XYZ file of C-alpha atoms in Angstrom:
460
model
C -64.179 45.694 -17.847
C -61.405 45.763 -15.265
C -57.851 46.846 -15.950
C -56.117 44.040 -17.828
C -52.874 44.724 -16.016
C -54.331 44.582 -12.538
C -53.561 40.911 -12.036
C -49.954 41.348 -13.102
C -50.548 39.861 -16.515
C -48.867 41.759 -19.362
C -51.270 42.199 -22.251
C -50.188 40.799 -25.574
C -50.858 42.962 -28.595
C -52.623 41.119 -31.392
C -50.665 40.884 -34.588
C -53.079 43.124 -36.397
C -52.669 45.942 -33.862
C -48.897 45.599 -33.732
C -48.754 46.036 -37.489
C -50.670 49.310 -37.391
C -54.175 48.169 -38.378
C -57.120 46.387 -36.697
C -58.489 43.303 -38.366
C -61.878 42.590 -36.729
C -62.169 39.064 -37.986
C -58.745 38.226 -36.714
C -59.626 39.473 -33.206
C -62.720 37.367 -33.105
C -60.795 34.299 -34.183
C -58.316 35.080 -31.428
C -61.186 35.303 -28.879
C -62.565 31.978 -30.036
C -59.189 30.402 -29.468
C -59.132 31.825 -25.963
C -62.533 30.396 -25.062
C -61.757 27.081 -26.684
C -58.680 26.671 -24.486
C -56.378 25.750 -27.319
C -53.316 27.039 -25.452
C -52.649 27.795 -21.801
C -50.741 30.993 -22.440
C -53.495 32.552 -24.486
C -56.211 31.914 -21.863
C -54.757 34.524 -19.512
C -54.801 37.298 -22.067
C -57.532 39.986 -21.769
C -60.262 40.346 -24.320
C -60.676 43.883 -25.635
C -63.681 45.105 -27.516
C -63.274 45.072 -31.236
C -65.602 47.933 -31.900
C -63.874 51.289 -32.121
C -66.899 52.945 -30.458
C -66.183 51.074 -27.208
C -62.649 52.425 -27.007
C -63.440 54.202 -23.733
C -64.201 50.914 -21.986
C -61.317 48.575 -21.263
C -59.182 49.665 -24.209
C -55.404 49.366 -23.651
C -53.527 52.638 -23.215
C -51.586 52.269 -26.474
C -54.698 51.977 -28.617
C -54.693 55.706 -29.182
C -51.406 55.386 -30.951
C -52.888 53.123 -33.611
C -53.528 55.197 -36.753
C -56.913 55.169 -38.391
C -57.382 52.243 -40.668
C -59.222 51.490 -43.814
C -59.812 48.600 -46.164
C -56.390 48.980 -47.700
C -54.817 48.188 -44.321
C -56.010 44.616 -44.580
C -53.516 44.003 -47.352
C -50.156 42.536 -46.363
C -47.153 44.869 -46.514
C -45.210 44.778 -49.760
C -42.287 42.373 -49.851
C -38.868 43.998 -49.843
C -37.141 44.204 -53.177
C -34.520 41.549 -53.662
C -31.348 42.731 -55.344
C -30.600 40.652 -58.370
C -27.055 39.765 -59.331
C -25.450 41.669 -62.154
C -25.401 39.771 -65.421
C -22.295 37.683 -65.799
C -19.829 38.610 -68.460
C -19.295 36.321 -71.387
C -16.463 33.829 -71.340
C -14.672 35.811 -74.040
C -14.584 38.977 -71.924
C -13.543 37.028 -68.850
C -10.731 35.441 -70.823
C -9.573 38.811 -72.081
C -9.583 40.288 -68.573
C -7.765 37.285 -67.154
C -5.148 37.350 -69.905
C -4.622 41.086 -69.409
C -4.130 40.504 -65.693
C -1.541 37.808 -66.357
C 0.327 40.042 -68.782
C 0.260 42.966 -66.352
C 1.462 40.873 -63.406
C 4.144 39.242 -65.538
C 5.414 42.639 -66.670
C 5.505 43.912 -63.087
C 7.214 40.757 -61.822
C 9.922 41.048 -64.463
C 10.734 44.603 -63.460
C 10.560 43.782 -59.763
C 13.121 41.007 -60.182
C 15.257 43.258 -62.384
C 15.228 46.020 -59.794
C 16.126 43.617 -56.978
C 18.923 42.141 -59.101
C 20.410 45.579 -59.755
C 20.244 46.398 -56.051
C 21.761 43.044 -55.069
C 24.731 43.642 -57.375
C 25.719 46.696 -55.290
C 27.612 45.886 -52.043
C 25.682 48.065 -49.552
C 22.430 48.568 -51.407
C 22.011 44.783 -51.482
C 20.895 44.910 -47.844
C 17.761 46.728 -49.015
C 16.986 43.864 -51.395
C 17.660 41.325 -48.633
C 15.378 43.264 -46.290
C 12.637 43.261 -48.908
C 12.879 39.467 -49.328
C 12.612 39.040 -45.566
C 9.704 41.471 -45.415
C 7.775 39.515 -48.049
C 8.016 36.377 -45.900
C 7.187 38.343 -42.756
C 4.039 39.910 -44.172
C 2.772 36.527 -45.278
C 3.619 35.026 -41.887
C 1.503 37.709 -40.196
C -1.515 36.615 -42.234
C -1.317 38.980 -45.190
C -2.084 38.042 -48.764
C 0.384 37.845 -51.611
C -0.643 41.188 -53.133
C 0.055 43.050 -49.893
C 3.308 41.164 -49.333
C 4.657 42.081 -52.783
C 4.048 45.792 -52.274
C 6.876 46.710 -54.668
C 5.102 45.008 -57.546
C 2.995 48.005 -58.642
C 5.672 50.745 -58.285
C 8.232 48.488 -59.957
C 5.862 48.085 -62.902
C 5.418 51.866 -63.114
C 9.187 52.363 -62.979
C 9.732 49.757 -65.674
C 7.078 51.357 -67.854
C 8.785 54.742 -67.491
C 12.152 53.227 -68.415
C 10.653 51.481 -71.436
C 8.928 54.687 -72.587
C 12.166 56.635 -72.192
C 14.010 54.102 -74.335
C 11.370 54.271 -77.064
C 11.403 58.074 -77.090
C 15.199 58.144 -77.255
C 15.362 55.910 -80.338
C 14.463 58.572 -82.960
C 16.551 61.143 -81.094
C 19.608 58.913 -81.239
C 18.957 58.117 -84.887
C 18.746 61.778 -85.902
C 21.834 62.606 -83.827
C 23.766 59.836 -85.564
C 22.693 61.039 -89.002
C 23.673 64.609 -88.094
C 27.127 63.428 -87.017
C 27.588 61.435 -90.237
C 26.417 64.439 -92.272
C 28.993 66.688 -90.585
C 31.712 64.194 -91.406
C 30.690 63.885 -95.059
C 29.835 67.526 -95.674
C 30.810 69.869 -92.838
C 28.432 72.788 -92.420
C 25.853 71.441 -94.878
C 22.223 72.529 -94.391
C 21.102 68.901 -94.225
C 23.361 68.176 -91.255
C 22.214 71.341 -89.465
C 18.578 70.457 -90.114
C 18.999 66.968 -88.669
C 20.785 68.342 -85.602
C 18.009 70.913 -85.103
C 15.448 68.141 -85.493
C 17.236 66.070 -82.829
C 17.199 69.015 -80.415
C 13.504 69.587 -81.112
C 12.758 65.921 -80.457
C 14.637 66.113 -77.155
C 12.432 69.001 -76.018
C 9.191 67.401 -77.231
C 10.112 63.977 -75.819
C 11.030 65.417 -72.441
C 7.738 67.304 -72.222
C 5.811 64.211 -73.335
C 7.420 61.997 -70.664
C 7.072 64.623 -67.932
C 3.400 65.206 -68.790
C 2.698 61.448 -68.788
C 4.346 61.048 -65.380
C 2.456 64.058 -64.030
C -0.844 62.396 -64.947
C 0.011 59.117 -63.219
C 2.467 57.234 -65.433
C 0.001 54.632 -66.755
C 0.534 53.063 -70.148
C -2.287 55.022 -71.780
C -0.728 58.266 -70.535
C 2.326 57.568 -72.681
C 0.243 56.635 -75.731
C -2.037 59.685 -75.729
C -0.655 62.952 -74.297
C -4.049 64.744 -74.161
C -2.811 67.939 -75.862
C -5.920 70.021 -75.045
C -5.551 69.255 -71.364
C -1.850 70.031 -71.634
C -2.586 73.458 -73.053
C -5.185 74.060 -70.358
C -3.223 72.873 -67.279
C 0.492 72.682 -68.078
C 1.116 76.376 -67.496
C -0.331 76.255 -63.980
C 2.220 75.812 -61.164
C -0.378 73.866 -59.179
C -0.314 71.089 -61.755
C 3.359 70.390 -61.281
C 3.156 70.904 -57.510
C 0.510 68.172 -57.281
C 2.637 65.961 -59.499
C 5.625 66.506 -57.188
C 3.499 65.562 -54.169
C 2.372 62.372 -55.872
C 5.973 61.601 -56.766
C 7.002 62.013 -53.131
C 4.208 59.652 -52.049
C 5.283 57.158 -54.701
C 8.883 57.317 -53.512
C 7.741 56.802 -49.914
C 5.987 53.552 -50.866
C 9.378 51.894 -51.316
C 10.335 52.301 -47.628
C 14.044 52.018 -48.380
C 15.134 52.966 -44.872
C 12.987 50.375 -43.127
C 13.987 47.640 -45.585
C 17.679 48.497 -45.148
C 17.395 48.328 -41.350
C 15.510 45.028 -41.557
C 18.072 43.561 -43.946
C 21.009 44.689 -41.816
C 19.618 43.154 -38.627
C 18.556 40.018 -40.478
C 22.026 39.575 -41.979
C 23.717 39.994 -38.587
C 21.383 37.512 -36.880
C 21.813 35.016 -39.724
C 25.595 35.243 -39.482
C 25.307 34.471 -35.771
C 23.394 31.317 -36.625
C 26.035 30.441 -39.234
C 28.890 30.379 -36.704
C 29.251 26.577 -37.187
C 29.987 27.301 -40.844
C 32.759 29.667 -39.756
C 34.195 26.907 -37.592
C 34.202 24.588 -40.601
C 36.197 27.168 -42.578
C 38.733 27.618 -39.781
C 39.109 23.864 -39.290
C 39.733 23.138 -42.970
C 41.595 26.184 -44.238
C 44.959 24.359 -44.127
C 43.657 20.873 -44.915
C 44.300 19.638 -41.375
C 43.012 16.318 -40.061
C 42.702 14.751 -36.639
C 41.243 17.099 -34.030
C 40.531 19.788 -36.595
C 38.571 17.278 -38.662
C 36.574 16.229 -35.600
C 35.727 19.829 -34.785
C 34.746 20.401 -38.399
C 32.471 17.360 -38.309
C 30.715 18.561 -35.175
C 30.300 21.989 -36.747
C 28.886 20.298 -39.853
C 26.281 18.550 -37.687
C 25.457 21.778 -35.855
C 25.005 23.584 -39.174
C 22.551 20.922 -40.300
C 20.446 21.390 -37.155
C 20.564 25.144 -37.651
C 19.266 24.914 -41.204
C 16.196 23.028 -39.985
C 14.940 26.206 -38.323
C 16.813 29.130 -39.883
C 14.518 29.848 -42.898
C 11.444 29.905 -40.650
C 13.238 31.930 -37.996
C 14.013 34.573 -40.607
C 10.351 34.802 -41.619
C 9.326 34.975 -37.946
C 11.895 37.705 -37.312
C 10.580 39.754 -40.234
C 6.994 39.333 -39.028
C 7.765 40.426 -35.465
C 10.397 43.052 -36.276
C 12.394 42.216 -33.139
C 16.008 41.078 -33.165
C 15.303 38.581 -30.372
C 12.615 36.925 -32.516
C 15.418 35.457 -34.637
C 16.274 33.164 -31.718
C 12.778 32.095 -30.595
C 13.218 28.445 -31.523
C 10.435 27.264 -29.204
C 7.891 29.417 -31.028
C 9.010 28.024 -34.377
C 8.783 24.455 -33.076
C 5.205 25.189 -32.052
C 4.457 26.405 -35.563
C 5.921 23.177 -36.911
C 3.526 21.129 -34.771
C 0.528 22.933 -36.272
C 1.543 22.658 -39.951
C 4.294 20.035 -40.424
C 3.629 19.279 -44.075
C 3.576 22.933 -45.097
C 6.885 23.291 -43.220
C 8.365 20.353 -45.155
C 7.226 21.733 -48.517
C 8.733 25.148 -47.741
C 11.988 23.546 -46.591
C 12.282 21.484 -49.776
C 11.782 24.591 -51.923
C 14.150 26.745 -49.847
C 17.038 24.296 -49.489
C 16.834 21.880 -52.432
C 14.639 22.742 -55.405
C 15.434 26.442 -55.794
C 18.967 27.114 -54.435
C 20.894 24.034 -55.592
C 20.735 24.751 -59.379
C 22.175 28.206 -58.708
C 25.501 26.739 -57.573
C 26.272 26.125 -61.248
C 26.382 29.900 -61.737
C 29.031 30.293 -59.024
C 31.747 28.356 -60.807
C 33.260 31.372 -62.575
C 32.355 35.069 -62.154
C 31.178 37.081 -65.171
C 32.656 40.468 -66.122
C 31.870 43.205 -63.572
C 29.476 44.997 -65.913
C 27.425 41.783 -66.316
C 27.406 40.602 -62.705
C 23.723 41.513 -62.346
C 22.675 38.980 -65.010
C 23.250 35.851 -62.861
C 21.919 37.849 -59.911
C 18.630 38.152 -61.808
C 18.300 34.361 -61.763
C 19.247 34.236 -58.072
C 16.430 36.669 -57.237
C 13.967 34.879 -59.519
C 14.655 31.594 -57.718
C 14.922 32.777 -54.116
C 11.916 35.098 -54.041
C 9.498 32.137 -54.344
C 11.440 30.414 -51.559
C 10.775 33.342 -49.218
C 7.129 33.294 -50.237
C 6.934 29.581 -49.413
C 8.349 30.146 -45.909
C 5.872 32.930 -45.240
C 2.942 30.836 -46.446
C 4.001 27.937 -44.215
C 4.045 30.145 -41.118
C 0.740 31.736 -42.124
C -0.865 28.313 -42.333
C 0.564 27.408 -38.940
C -0.832 30.607 -37.428
C -4.373 29.837 -38.645
C -4.548 26.236 -37.398
C -4.884 24.836 -33.884
C -2.414 22.212 -32.808
C -3.827 18.807 -33.802
C -4.104 16.186 -31.085
C -4.074 12.427 -31.068
C -1.761 9.746 -32.307
C -2.353 10.386 -36.073
C -1.063 13.957 -35.663
C 1.933 12.751 -33.659
C 2.698 10.102 -36.282
C 2.458 12.735 -39.027
C 4.891 15.035 -37.212
C 7.435 12.286 -36.690
C 7.148 11.272 -40.340
C 7.859 14.865 -41.392
C 10.814 15.072 -38.991
C 12.304 11.965 -40.558
C 11.876 13.500 -44.036
C 13.531 16.810 -43.143
C 16.808 15.036 -42.350
C 17.522 13.938 -45.955
C 16.418 17.370 -47.217
C 19.057 19.135 -45.118
C 21.597 16.390 -45.904
C 21.185 16.925 -49.657
C 21.652 20.666 -49.268
C 24.781 20.271 -47.145
C 26.192 17.803 -49.649
C 25.952 20.380 -52.436
C 27.433 23.080 -50.197
C 30.321 20.718 -49.402
C 30.931 20.034 -53.099
C 30.650 23.711 -53.989
C 33.765 24.556 -51.972
C 35.739 22.739 -54.684
C 33.787 24.111 -57.661
C 32.720 27.603 -56.579
C 34.856 30.649 -57.269
C 34.532 31.613 -53.582
C 36.109 28.380 -52.316
C 35.681 27.843 -48.569
C 33.727 31.070 -48.236
C 30.765 29.282 -49.757
C 30.041 27.843 -46.286
C 29.141 31.316 -45.053
C 27.958 32.903 -48.284
C 24.840 30.752 -48.666
C 22.323 32.377 -50.959
C 19.534 30.206 -49.535
C 19.570 32.122 -46.232
C 21.599 35.265 -46.971
C 21.795 37.865 -49.737
C 21.075 36.017 -53.003
C 24.187 37.253 -54.781
C 26.306 34.816 -56.799
C 29.678 36.064 -55.524
C 31.035 37.582 -52.351
C 32.503 40.553 -54.166
C 29.216 41.483 -55.822
């Protein structure tokens, strides 16, 4: 037989040969199909002898690579194993896990808000809290999820757990110290008073070691409940144990990124104050109760402030996402985001300017004592943190959607534009009334907790 490749026709390997075995009956069926002319493409293929003894005549060059076969080769290859899903947990276990997750996240959220409230109550440190609020919106605007945006949630929960454990450990120490003091007053130098004072000192040492050992192992709740005394005796005397704990503490402290949040909050506050220049004009025009030209200038500034508030919350989130000072003034980019997600924009604006900040003006009527100024600040943080989250989610939705075309999309955008006007008008009405009810007076035009540091008073 002539060379099957001489006429420029590429031989086609039968399926049996390509699979590593030679099925004689299959080759004969294939030859019958060729002679019957069932298909045009098959008719040009060469016919090779099926007998292995004729391999020297007309056999393709790759036939030597085919391994020897046997009867077992006629069996089809085994099907690949299909991975089965793990058995689902019962509804009771799922409910327990879900409830535990809610409790854990609620505990962490409480301590996160408490920490931000304490930081906001301090004049300079409050810029770190403001930077964190901006960063939450910025991370969401860049496409991140809520867990990554609230990166302080886990360390704040660990810090709160350490504070709570310290308070619980200090309770018996304080009780024994009080009894020792009372015993010295009743019977100075009595053995009972000395015993209680020695017991208090012993509890201080044991409690300090217990807390330090729990923190060295990771600071989880089960570390405080069970100190693992055998492991303590085996590892506590090694310097490497405490060196590793110090390294983990340094990594934990670095997760807060205080310097970056302070720099972000400082730049964000400066850029926001630039946008609030119309509010400054309103203060200057009305500080002496003037009318006429001063009233006209104040009215124009009032209108300019309303236009500013249409874009300012989203501009802050965009600035935090980009990290550039100039991004705070990229109004065209924000208008493009509005065209892609107008209804998400409207929902975020309602939460940021009406639903969440307006009830807080009731807390600005009279300042609390200085030692309790962080208590109303806690409510300010609890209300304004969701507002920042809403702005970030609105920009994230706009970044994932193409700009809709057609007259329904245009009609939807114009409907949203008409609805944003009363939203801003309601907010400005409450700001106008707050200058007569708030402790800050006219300064309330600039000190707006909806777009600046969420502190109840200027002095805090």
